[in-house]
XYZ file of C-alpha atoms in Angstrom:
310
model
C 16.449 15.487 20.412
C 14.794 14.449 17.129
C 11.163 15.350 16.645
C 9.086 13.805 13.875
C 5.618 14.811 12.688
C 3.866 11.753 11.367
C 0.731 9.999 10.284
C 0.000 6.741 8.482
C 2.279 3.936 7.359
C 4.847 6.199 5.703
C 5.188 8.285 8.846
C 5.545 5.166 11.031
C 8.257 3.716 8.786
C 10.175 6.981 8.774
C 9.939 7.276 12.561
C 11.284 3.739 12.812
C 14.141 4.611 10.440
C 15.046 7.711 12.439
C 15.022 5.764 15.692
C 17.338 3.082 14.217
C 19.659 5.628 12.563
C 20.003 7.807 15.636
C 20.317 4.954 18.147
C 18.420 7.250 20.479
C 14.771 7.746 21.396
C 12.868 10.230 19.328
C 9.649 12.126 19.851
C 6.880 11.472 17.334
C 3.926 13.879 17.173
C 1.076 11.957 15.572
C -2.056 12.976 13.712
C -5.270 12.084 15.555
C -7.842 13.621 13.189
C -8.421 10.135 11.683
C -9.645 8.822 15.050
C -13.211 7.530 15.236
C -15.560 5.222 17.123
C -16.569 1.742 16.047
C -18.595 -0.765 18.114
C -18.377 1.757 20.936
C -14.581 1.671 20.894
C -12.251 4.611 20.308
C -9.894 3.775 17.467
C -6.754 5.851 16.779
C -5.350 4.437 13.510
C -2.263 6.635 13.141
C -1.252 6.429 16.801
C -1.625 2.636 16.691
C 0.314 2.312 13.465
C 3.223 4.251 14.903
C 3.015 2.396 18.216
C 2.897 -1.031 16.611
C 5.730 -0.162 14.198
C 8.092 1.115 16.895
C 7.296 -1.852 19.128
C 7.998 -4.350 16.346
C 4.429 -5.652 16.330
C 3.259 -4.191 13.011
C 2.118 -6.348 10.144
C 4.993 -6.072 7.617
C 2.704 -6.734 4.690
C 0.033 -4.069 5.299
C 2.139 -1.739 7.464
C -0.856 -1.392 9.846
C -2.368 -3.778 12.376
C -0.487 -6.481 14.260
C 1.471 -9.266 12.610
C -0.277 -12.623 12.825
C -3.448 -11.128 14.335
C -6.686 -13.061 14.004
C -10.254 -11.864 13.458
C -12.394 -14.152 15.610
C -14.061 -11.231 17.398
C -14.834 -9.405 14.167
C -16.269 -12.626 12.630
C -18.545 -12.957 15.673
C -19.727 -9.331 15.289
C -20.377 -9.838 11.594
C -22.500 -12.877 12.428
C -24.963 -10.413 13.928
C -24.483 -7.341 11.794
C -23.338 -8.644 8.428
C -20.118 -7.849 6.625
C -18.175 -4.983 8.149
C -16.075 -2.355 6.416
C -13.246 -1.745 8.919
C -10.794 -4.506 9.824
C -9.914 -4.849 13.491
C -7.918 -7.871 14.616
C -8.347 -9.529 17.982
C -5.182 -8.088 19.512
C -6.091 -4.717 18.024
C -9.489 -4.919 19.756
C -7.616 -5.283 23.017
C -5.835 -1.992 22.378
C -9.141 -0.241 21.641
C -10.845 -1.682 24.737
C -8.067 -0.536 27.076
C -7.963 2.942 25.453
C -11.753 3.397 25.524
C -12.086 2.272 29.098
C -9.291 4.648 30.183
C -10.901 7.574 28.322
C -14.242 6.874 29.988
C -12.661 6.903 33.404
C -11.180 10.365 32.851
C -7.674 9.706 31.511
C -6.423 11.804 28.615
C -5.195 10.350 25.343
C -1.583 11.377 25.831
C -1.364 9.638 29.228
C -3.022 6.506 27.840
C -0.651 6.438 24.880
C 2.330 6.779 27.233
C 1.094 3.878 29.324
C 0.606 1.689 26.234
C 4.008 2.491 24.698
C 5.746 1.742 27.972
C 3.921 -1.604 28.224
C 5.025 -2.461 24.660
C 8.616 -1.514 25.305
C 8.698 1.442 22.895
C 11.868 3.533 23.522
C 10.627 6.677 21.884
C 7.925 9.103 22.960
C 4.725 8.923 20.945
C 2.521 11.971 21.429
C -0.954 12.624 20.059
C -1.141 16.048 18.472
C -3.883 17.000 20.958
C -6.011 15.525 23.705
C -9.050 17.199 22.157
C -11.292 15.803 19.436
C -10.393 16.904 15.920
C -12.045 15.299 12.890
C -10.974 15.351 9.263
C -13.946 16.009 6.997
C -13.505 15.253 3.296
C -15.640 17.454 1.021
C -16.910 15.531 -2.052
C -19.467 16.201 -4.798
C -21.887 14.013 -2.797
C -21.356 16.016 0.393
C -19.028 15.892 3.369
C -17.645 12.550 4.536
C -15.949 11.566 7.777
C -12.367 10.571 6.925
C -12.753 6.842 7.590
C -15.950 6.743 5.514
C -13.995 8.249 2.594
C -10.773 6.305 3.193
C -11.963 2.812 4.122
C -15.717 2.436 3.667
C -15.830 4.099 0.218
C -12.288 3.014 -0.703
C -11.012 6.540 -1.566
C -13.043 6.615 -4.746
C -14.754 9.953 -4.218
C -13.411 13.117 -5.748
C -11.977 15.311 -3.009
C -12.998 18.944 -3.468
C -11.775 20.144 -0.077
C -10.699 19.137 3.415
C -11.817 20.563 6.758
C -10.522 19.852 10.235
C -13.509 20.040 12.544
C -12.507 21.234 16.019
C -8.926 22.118 15.070
C -9.311 25.825 15.679
C -10.346 25.319 19.314
C -8.085 22.328 20.028
C -5.080 22.720 22.263
C -1.693 21.631 20.957
C -0.138 19.109 23.287
C 2.224 21.073 25.595
C 4.787 18.262 25.580
C 4.824 18.319 21.788
C 5.365 22.086 21.627
C 8.119 21.763 24.239
C 9.786 18.985 22.221
C 9.723 21.130 19.062
C 11.239 24.046 20.961
C 14.064 21.855 22.290
C 14.574 19.800 19.099
C 17.973 19.506 17.451
C 16.334 18.174 14.256
C 12.694 18.293 13.121
C 11.493 15.877 10.460
C 8.173 16.006 8.639
C 7.721 12.399 7.632
C 6.615 11.218 4.163
C 2.969 11.275 5.255
C 0.047 12.690 3.309
C 0.604 16.467 3.589
C -3.121 17.182 3.415
C -4.701 14.735 5.857
C -1.802 13.440 7.977
C 0.399 16.501 8.474
C -2.332 19.013 7.643
C -4.359 18.395 10.820
C -1.306 18.882 13.032
C -0.526 22.221 11.381
C -4.171 23.268 11.657
C -4.016 23.293 15.467
C -2.980 26.677 16.866
C 0.623 26.601 18.063
C 2.242 24.014 15.841
C 2.847 26.124 12.765
C 4.199 28.936 14.947
C 6.426 26.517 16.830
C 7.937 25.193 13.586
C 8.536 28.719 12.321
C 10.303 29.826 15.500
C 12.415 26.679 15.906
C 16.161 27.084 15.464
C 16.556 23.395 14.516
C 16.996 22.307 10.907
C 13.542 21.373 9.584
C 13.573 18.571 7.049
C 10.624 17.097 5.125
C 10.627 13.853 3.190
C 8.474 13.910 0.069
C 5.649 11.311 -0.006
C 5.311 11.898 -3.742
C 7.728 9.990 -5.951
C 7.665 10.228 -9.733
C 4.342 12.081 -9.592
C 2.625 9.399 -7.542
C 1.948 8.691 -3.853
C 3.859 5.752 -2.521
C 0.794 4.724 -0.539
C -2.763 6.019 -0.223
C -4.629 8.802 -2.059
C -2.276 11.758 -1.503
C -1.627 12.263 -5.211
C -5.361 12.284 -6.109
C -6.171 14.543 -3.189
C -3.416 16.986 -4.135
C -4.565 17.081 -7.775
C -8.256 17.804 -7.020
C -7.465 20.401 -4.352
C -5.241 22.462 -6.626
C -1.732 21.277 -5.722
C 0.901 20.120 -8.180
C 1.370 16.362 -7.736
C 5.133 16.290 -7.403
C 7.940 16.742 -4.950
C 7.894 20.408 -6.027
C 4.206 20.557 -5.069
C 5.103 19.199 -1.651
C 7.849 21.795 -1.269
C 5.378 24.575 -2.043
C 2.927 23.235 0.547
C 5.662 23.325 3.212
C 7.323 26.551 2.100
C 8.248 28.695 5.077
C 8.121 25.682 7.413
C 11.080 23.641 6.199
C 14.746 24.233 5.389
C 15.330 21.049 3.388
C 13.416 18.458 1.382
C 14.496 14.887 0.754
C 13.361 13.722 -2.696
C 13.721 10.467 -4.582
C 16.242 9.837 -7.380
C 13.323 9.818 -9.815
C 12.658 13.501 -9.035
C 16.183 14.881 -9.359
C 14.987 17.031 -12.263
C 12.904 19.086 -9.776
C 15.808 19.912 -7.498
C 16.649 23.286 -9.008
C 13.061 24.538 -8.811
C 12.740 23.398 -5.218
C 16.039 25.113 -4.349
C 14.702 28.307 -5.941
C 12.157 28.389 -3.108
C 15.000 28.632 -0.598
C 14.727 24.972 0.309
C 17.827 22.759 0.255
C 17.465 19.385 -1.476
C 18.863 15.914 -0.777
C 18.400 13.348 -3.567
C 18.370 9.698 -2.487
C 16.484 6.447 -2.724
C 13.496 7.373 -0.557
C 11.403 4.185 -0.960
C 11.251 2.084 2.201
C 10.518 -1.504 1.232
C 12.631 -3.128 3.924
C 13.820 -2.473 7.467
C 17.271 -1.686 6.100
C 15.681 0.829 3.720
C 14.148 2.617 6.699
C 17.448 2.761 8.547
C 19.298 3.951 5.448
C 16.762 6.709 4.777
C 16.787 7.716 8.452
C 20.569 8.076 8.254
C 20.292 10.075 5.027
C 17.784 12.450 6.600
C 19.946 13.029 9.680
C 23.092 13.465 7.627
C 21.270 15.984 5.463
C 19.980 17.861 8.517
C 23.554 18.232 9.722
C 24.406 20.175 6.556
C 21.378 22.481 6.677
C 21.518 25.716 8.667
C 18.717 28.052 9.599
């Protein structure tokens, strides 16, 4: 069994690549600390991005949302409320309505996600990191911001002085996810933002311990290439919170949790320093611009894992 920890577009692409490379279902444990409510609907951006990607519905241009989706509903809402700040397409609204209605009638997020993925024909298992509410709070010079306020409404322009995960300490790790990690043959930390995509998962009691005790090779893929994030604000966040913005900085953040790190050709000069941490290195083309890139990187990751021992 392959288990992937993921969040965001990079995580969804990597999960897709692993699924194609392995020709077998995988288990994806997904960040839910970005979840929020809008227009009375519960929106789970990372879960939806992974679900749409693995079902073949994702917009290939943005990496999120549904390809060819329209915005008639949002236009109608903006007729009353004025210009909005968060894009939800009409098909996407359908997802949020079904999820919100199920939550209000007592169903838990993991069961709802399983129902949705089955309906969309997803082969793999997509698991929320918890059924409890956890919220990423971004600390800025102007005060704390909810993640989506920072990320979408304010366009990631605030300086990030710190990050908190409200509710993480009392949240319960999903039992199925912990069981999958225990039984995994390979564990992959996807090229997601280590602070706000992987960080919330590791902040929930049980996950960090499960990774440490796993006997499977644990491989991370660096989301930082040539000193920059491939997508999103990970590089700026790392810099202002005291982390080196490089593949080496990523290795240090995951030290003790991983056995190997996949880095891009551009960062081959960092390999020796990463290896000095006791972390094996695989150098490859890690940028996923096409479907074939995803499959190739997925194969590289799994081939690398086969050479790494605990």
